[in-house]
Amino acid sequence: MIRRSRLLAAASLAVALAVTSGCGGDSGADAEAAKKDPDKVGYITAFGAVGRDAFVWVAKEKGFFAEAGIEVDIQKGAGNVPNLTALKSNKVQFAALDFTGAVIQAGKGEFTDWRAVAAVHQQTLVAVMTTKDTNINTPKDLEGRTIATGAGSVTELLFPAYARLAGIDAAKVKIQGAQATALNGLMAANKVDALGTFLLSRTALANISKKEVVVLPYSDYLRDLFGNAVITTPGLIEKNPDLVRRFTTALLKGLQYSVEHPEEAAQILNKAEPSYAVPSGVGEIKAMTPYVSPAGGAPIGYMDEQRVMRTIAVMQGAGLIPAGLTPEKVVDFGFVPKAG
């Protein structure tokens, strides 16, 4: 009888420990996931291997994905359309891209099978950039000038809305499509008057042109727009929400670590992409840091539903998309709740 009682007590203790372990939150779930064969996924960066995308390599190098039971194949992105195409064709399961540009494409019905799960930048980083010698100091000065921008990029897509709000006659501005990697060279060679580009490229333009740079941020007039976001498919969210949650959590750990340790993050990026200099990575990461944390103490990655609604309204008001798009068609708000 005594031996039977001891066996029952041991069994009860084992059950209690199992229940306690199961209630341990995300860290417990990640620990369990790490014991199993890792889930293999593909991820495509917003654009190439540059400072603003370093956080995915950081998450991999620091073991955040491994802790979550995930093995990630990192691919270099080339902008919204190629990245959405890669997601649609299942070449990757997660992607980073410009959220506002993707909203425009969803509103037009061009790409609809995606959902944002986290914000990388809480504010759009697109801007018009030029050098001081062009005498372009205000948006109105762009009339009669030529702006080079990535063909089909979010800077080109948003320019009509920016022009309308900034008081520019868009018909008087020539938009010249170009390869994104060629933009700074065109400006340095005085072949165009300005660029449609990203705030984070300011240092690079100054270095190549050897001139003082003037920046006209779109956010001066388009204040509610998010920058880059992390996306996946509705199908994966429905089929394996735990994987999406583990991936998002690990990736955002990498983002947090990157902005807190920019020098180390840049070195990790350089290890993956030796052609990208460490100082450039440090500069980009430091430049984007003010745009990463949400207002009001919400956790990194948080997307406010009211802001998403206003983003859609701005796009509709500018005539870029028709009515009908709603926040839940472009964002799943369940993976980065406001309370953390």
Coordinates of C-alpha atoms in Angstrom, one line a residue:
M1 CA 0.0 0.0 0.0
I2 CA 2.8 2.4 0.9
R3 CA 4.6 1.6 -2.3
R4 CA 1.4 2.2 -4.3
S5 CA 0.9 5.6 -2.5
R6 CA 4.4 6.7 -3.4
L7 CA 3.9 5.8 -7.0
L8 CA 0.6 7.8 -7.1
A9 CA 2.4 10.7 -5.5
A10 CA 5.2 10.7 -8.0
A11 CA 2.7 10.5 -10.9
S12 CA 0.8 13.4 -9.4
L13 CA 3.9 15.5 -9.1
A14 CA 4.8 14.7 -12.8
V15 CA 1.4 15.9 -13.9
A16 CA 1.7 19.1 -11.9
L17 CA 5.1 19.9 -13.4
A18 CA 3.8 19.3 -16.9
V19 CA 0.9 21.6 -16.3
T20 CA 3.1 24.3 -14.8
S21 CA 5.5 24.0 -17.8
G22 CA 2.6 24.3 -20.2
C23 CA 1.5 27.6 -18.5
G24 CA 5.0 29.2 -18.9
G25 CA 4.1 31.6 -21.7
D26 CA 6.0 32.2 -24.9
S27 CA 9.4 31.3 -23.5
G28 CA 8.1 27.9 -22.5
A29 CA 6.5 27.4 -25.9
D30 CA 9.8 28.5 -27.5
A31 CA 11.8 26.1 -25.4
E32 CA 9.5 23.2 -26.3
A33 CA 9.7 24.2 -30.0
A34 CA 13.5 24.3 -29.9
K35 CA 13.6 20.6 -28.7
K36 CA 11.8 19.5 -31.9
D37 CA 13.1 19.5 -35.5
P38 CA 13.1 23.2 -36.5
D39 CA 10.4 24.6 -38.7
K40 CA 12.1 25.7 -41.9
V41 CA 10.9 29.0 -43.4
G42 CA 12.1 31.5 -46.0
Y43 CA 12.3 35.3 -45.4
I44 CA 13.0 38.0 -47.9
T45 CA 14.4 41.4 -46.9
A46 CA 12.8 44.7 -47.9
F47 CA 15.8 45.5 -50.1
G48 CA 19.1 43.7 -50.4
A49 CA 21.4 43.5 -47.4
V50 CA 21.6 46.9 -45.9
G51 CA 21.4 48.4 -42.4
R52 CA 17.7 48.8 -42.2
D53 CA 17.4 45.0 -42.8
A54 CA 20.2 43.9 -40.6
F55 CA 17.9 42.7 -37.8
V56 CA 17.0 39.4 -39.5
W57 CA 20.7 38.4 -39.6
V58 CA 21.0 39.6 -36.0
A59 CA 18.0 37.4 -35.0
K60 CA 19.7 34.4 -36.7
E61 CA 23.2 35.1 -35.4
K62 CA 22.1 35.7 -31.8
G63 CA 20.1 32.4 -31.8
F64 CA 16.6 34.0 -31.4
F65 CA 15.2 31.9 -34.3
A66 CA 16.9 28.8 -33.0
E67 CA 15.4 29.4 -29.5
A68 CA 12.0 29.6 -31.2
G69 CA 12.5 26.3 -33.1
I70 CA 12.9 28.0 -36.5
E71 CA 15.5 27.7 -39.2
V72 CA 15.4 30.7 -41.6
D73 CA 16.6 30.9 -45.2
I74 CA 17.3 34.7 -45.6
Q75 CA 16.9 36.0 -49.2
K76 CA 17.6 39.5 -50.4
G77 CA 14.6 41.4 -51.5
A78 CA 14.2 43.9 -54.4
G79 CA 11.1 46.0 -53.4
N80 CA 7.4 45.4 -53.0
V81 CA 6.4 43.7 -56.2
P82 CA 9.2 41.1 -56.3
N83 CA 8.7 40.5 -52.5
L84 CA 5.0 40.0 -52.8
T85 CA 5.5 37.8 -55.8
A86 CA 7.9 35.6 -53.8
L87 CA 5.4 35.4 -51.0
K88 CA 2.6 34.6 -53.4
S89 CA 4.6 31.8 -55.1
N90 CA 5.5 30.3 -51.7
K91 CA 9.2 30.9 -52.3
V92 CA 9.2 32.5 -48.9
Q93 CA 6.7 32.5 -46.0
F94 CA 7.6 35.9 -44.6
A95 CA 8.7 39.1 -46.1
A96 CA 9.6 42.7 -45.3
L97 CA 8.4 45.5 -47.5
D98 CA 7.0 49.0 -47.5
F99 CA 3.5 48.8 -45.9
T100 CA 1.9 51.8 -47.6
G101 CA 3.0 50.6 -51.0
A102 CA 1.6 47.2 -50.3
V103 CA -1.7 48.8 -49.2
I104 CA -1.9 50.6 -52.5
Q105 CA -1.4 47.3 -54.3
A106 CA -4.0 45.5 -52.2
G107 CA -6.5 48.3 -52.8
K108 CA -6.0 48.0 -56.5
G109 CA -6.5 44.3 -56.3
E110 CA -3.0 43.6 -57.6
F111 CA -1.7 41.7 -54.5
T112 CA -4.3 40.8 -51.8
D113 CA -3.1 37.5 -50.3
W114 CA -0.9 38.9 -47.5
R115 CA -1.2 40.3 -44.0
A116 CA 1.2 42.5 -42.0
V117 CA 1.9 41.1 -38.6
A118 CA 4.4 43.7 -37.3
A119 CA 5.7 47.2 -38.1
V120 CA 9.4 47.7 -38.5
H121 CA 9.1 51.5 -38.9
Q122 CA 6.4 53.4 -37.2
Q123 CA 6.6 56.2 -39.8
T124 CA 7.2 56.2 -43.6
L125 CA 10.8 56.9 -44.4
V126 CA 10.3 57.9 -48.0
A127 CA 11.4 61.3 -49.0
V128 CA 12.6 63.6 -51.8
M129 CA 16.3 64.2 -51.5
T130 CA 18.6 66.6 -53.3
T131 CA 21.8 68.5 -52.9
K132 CA 22.1 72.1 -51.7
D133 CA 23.5 73.4 -55.0
T134 CA 20.2 72.6 -56.8
N135 CA 18.4 75.4 -54.9
I136 CA 15.6 73.0 -54.1
N137 CA 14.6 73.9 -50.5
T138 CA 10.9 73.5 -50.4
P139 CA 8.4 71.1 -52.1
K140 CA 7.2 73.9 -54.4
D141 CA 10.8 74.2 -55.8
L142 CA 10.4 70.8 -57.4
E143 CA 8.1 72.2 -60.1
G144 CA 10.0 72.2 -63.5
R145 CA 12.5 69.7 -62.2
T146 CA 13.3 66.0 -62.7
I147 CA 13.1 63.5 -59.9
A148 CA 14.6 60.0 -60.3
T149 CA 13.1 57.2 -58.3
G150 CA 12.8 53.4 -58.4
A151 CA 10.4 52.5 -61.1
G152 CA 7.1 51.4 -59.5
S153 CA 8.5 52.2 -56.0
V154 CA 6.4 53.5 -53.1
T155 CA 8.0 56.9 -53.6
E156 CA 6.6 57.0 -57.1
L157 CA 3.3 55.6 -56.1
L158 CA 2.9 58.1 -53.3
F159 CA 4.2 61.2 -55.1
P160 CA 0.7 62.4 -56.3
A161 CA -0.6 62.3 -52.7
Y162 CA 2.5 64.1 -51.4
A163 CA 2.3 66.7 -54.2
R164 CA -1.3 67.4 -53.6
L165 CA -0.8 68.0 -49.8
A166 CA 2.4 69.9 -50.3
G167 CA 0.9 72.3 -52.9
I168 CA 2.9 71.0 -55.8
D169 CA 1.6 70.9 -59.3
A170 CA 2.5 67.3 -60.1
A171 CA 2.1 67.8 -63.8
K172 CA 5.1 70.2 -63.7
V173 CA 7.4 67.5 -62.2
K174 CA 9.1 64.9 -64.3
I175 CA 9.4 61.5 -62.7
Q176 CA 12.2 59.4 -64.1
G177 CA 12.3 55.7 -63.4
A178 CA 15.7 54.2 -62.5
Q179 CA 17.3 51.3 -60.7
A180 CA 17.2 51.9 -57.0
T181 CA 21.0 51.2 -56.7
A182 CA 21.7 53.8 -59.4
L183 CA 19.9 56.8 -57.7
N184 CA 22.7 58.3 -55.8
G185 CA 25.0 58.1 -58.7
L186 CA 22.6 60.0 -60.9
M187 CA 22.3 62.7 -58.4
A188 CA 26.1 62.9 -57.9
A189 CA 26.6 63.2 -61.6
N190 CA 24.0 66.0 -61.9
K191 CA 21.9 64.0 -64.3
V192 CA 18.7 64.7 -62.3
D193 CA 17.6 67.4 -59.9
A194 CA 16.4 65.2 -57.0
L195 CA 15.7 61.7 -55.9
G196 CA 12.6 59.9 -54.6
T197 CA 14.3 57.7 -52.0
F198 CA 14.5 56.8 -48.3
L199 CA 15.6 59.0 -45.3
L200 CA 18.2 56.4 -44.5
S201 CA 20.1 57.1 -47.7
R202 CA 21.1 60.6 -46.7
T203 CA 24.6 59.7 -45.5
A204 CA 25.2 57.6 -48.6
L205 CA 24.2 60.5 -50.9
A206 CA 26.3 63.0 -49.0
N207 CA 29.3 60.7 -49.2
I208 CA 29.1 60.0 -52.9
S209 CA 28.2 63.6 -54.0
K210 CA 30.5 65.3 -51.5
K211 CA 27.8 67.9 -51.1
E212 CA 25.3 69.1 -48.4
V213 CA 22.0 67.1 -48.7
V214 CA 18.5 68.6 -48.5
V215 CA 15.7 66.2 -47.4
L216 CA 12.0 66.8 -47.9
P217 CA 10.3 63.9 -46.0
Y218 CA 6.9 62.7 -47.2
S219 CA 6.0 62.4 -43.5
D220 CA 5.8 66.2 -43.3
Y221 CA 2.5 65.9 -45.1
L222 CA 1.6 62.2 -44.9
R223 CA 1.9 61.7 -41.2
D224 CA -0.1 58.5 -40.5
L225 CA 1.8 56.2 -42.8
F226 CA 3.9 53.3 -41.6
G227 CA 7.2 52.4 -43.1
N228 CA 8.4 48.8 -43.6
A229 CA 6.4 46.0 -42.1
V230 CA 6.7 42.2 -41.7
I231 CA 4.1 40.2 -43.7
T232 CA 3.0 36.7 -44.2
T233 CA 0.0 35.0 -45.8
P234 CA -3.5 34.5 -44.4
G235 CA -3.2 30.8 -45.2
L236 CA -0.1 30.4 -43.0
I237 CA -1.8 32.4 -40.2
E238 CA -4.8 30.1 -40.3
K239 CA -2.8 26.9 -40.7
N240 CA 0.0 27.6 -38.2
P241 CA -0.5 30.7 -36.1
D242 CA 2.0 29.4 -33.5
L243 CA 4.8 29.4 -36.2
V244 CA 3.8 33.0 -37.2
R245 CA 3.9 34.1 -33.5
R246 CA 7.2 32.4 -32.8
F247 CA 8.8 33.9 -36.0
T248 CA 7.5 37.4 -35.3
T249 CA 8.6 37.3 -31.7
A250 CA 12.2 36.2 -32.7
L251 CA 12.4 38.7 -35.5
L252 CA 11.4 41.6 -33.3
K253 CA 14.0 40.5 -30.7
G254 CA 16.5 40.9 -33.5
L255 CA 15.1 44.4 -34.3
Q256 CA 15.3 45.4 -30.6
Y257 CA 18.8 44.1 -30.3
S258 CA 19.9 45.9 -33.5
V259 CA 18.8 49.3 -32.4
E260 CA 20.3 48.8 -28.9
H261 CA 23.6 47.5 -30.4
P262 CA 24.1 49.1 -33.8
E263 CA 27.8 48.5 -34.1
E264 CA 27.4 44.7 -33.3
A265 CA 24.4 44.5 -35.6
A266 CA 26.4 46.1 -38.5
Q267 CA 29.3 43.7 -37.9
I268 CA 26.8 40.8 -38.1
L269 CA 25.4 42.2 -41.3
N270 CA 28.9 42.6 -42.8
K271 CA 29.7 39.0 -41.9
A272 CA 26.7 38.0 -44.1
E273 CA 27.3 40.6 -46.8
P274 CA 31.1 41.5 -46.8
S275 CA 30.6 44.1 -49.5
Y276 CA 28.4 46.2 -47.2
A277 CA 30.7 48.3 -45.0
V278 CA 30.2 48.3 -41.2
P279 CA 30.1 52.1 -41.0
S280 CA 27.3 52.2 -43.5
G281 CA 25.4 49.7 -41.5
V282 CA 25.9 51.6 -38.3
G283 CA 24.8 54.8 -39.9
E284 CA 21.6 53.3 -41.3
I285 CA 20.6 51.5 -38.1
K286 CA 21.2 54.7 -36.0
A287 CA 19.2 56.7 -38.5
M288 CA 16.2 54.4 -38.4
T289 CA 16.2 53.9 -34.6
P290 CA 13.9 56.9 -33.8
Y291 CA 11.3 55.5 -36.1
V292 CA 11.2 52.0 -34.6
S293 CA 9.5 52.4 -31.2
P294 CA 5.8 53.2 -31.2
A295 CA 4.4 56.1 -29.2
G296 CA 2.7 55.6 -25.9
G297 CA 5.0 52.8 -24.7
A298 CA 3.6 50.1 -27.0
P299 CA 6.0 47.2 -27.9
I300 CA 8.2 47.3 -30.9
G301 CA 6.3 46.0 -33.9
Y302 CA 2.9 47.3 -32.7
M303 CA 0.5 48.5 -35.4
D304 CA -2.4 50.8 -34.3
E305 CA -5.6 49.9 -36.1
Q306 CA -6.8 53.5 -36.2
R307 CA -3.6 54.6 -37.9
V308 CA -4.0 51.8 -40.4
M309 CA -7.6 53.0 -41.1
R310 CA -6.2 56.6 -41.6
T311 CA -3.6 55.3 -44.0
I312 CA -6.3 53.6 -46.1
A313 CA -8.4 56.8 -46.0
V314 CA -5.4 58.9 -47.2
M315 CA -4.8 56.6 -50.1
Q316 CA -8.5 56.7 -51.0
G317 CA -8.6 60.4 -50.7
A318 CA -5.7 60.8 -53.0
G319 CA -7.4 58.6 -55.6
L320 CA -4.7 55.9 -55.4
I321 CA -7.2 53.2 -54.4
P322 CA -10.9 52.8 -54.6
A323 CA -13.2 52.5 -51.5
G324 CA -13.7 49.1 -49.9
L325 CA -10.3 48.2 -48.3
T326 CA -10.5 47.7 -44.5
P327 CA -7.7 47.3 -41.9
E328 CA -8.3 43.6 -41.3
K329 CA -7.7 43.0 -45.0
V330 CA -4.1 44.1 -44.7
V331 CA -3.1 43.6 -41.0
D332 CA -3.5 40.8 -38.5
F333 CA -3.4 42.7 -35.2
G334 CA -3.1 39.6 -33.0
F335 CA 0.6 39.0 -33.1
V336 CA 1.9 42.2 -31.5
P337 CA -0.8 43.2 -29.0
K338 CA -0.5 46.7 -27.4
A339 CA 0.0 45.3 -24.0
G340 CA 3.0 43.4 -25.1

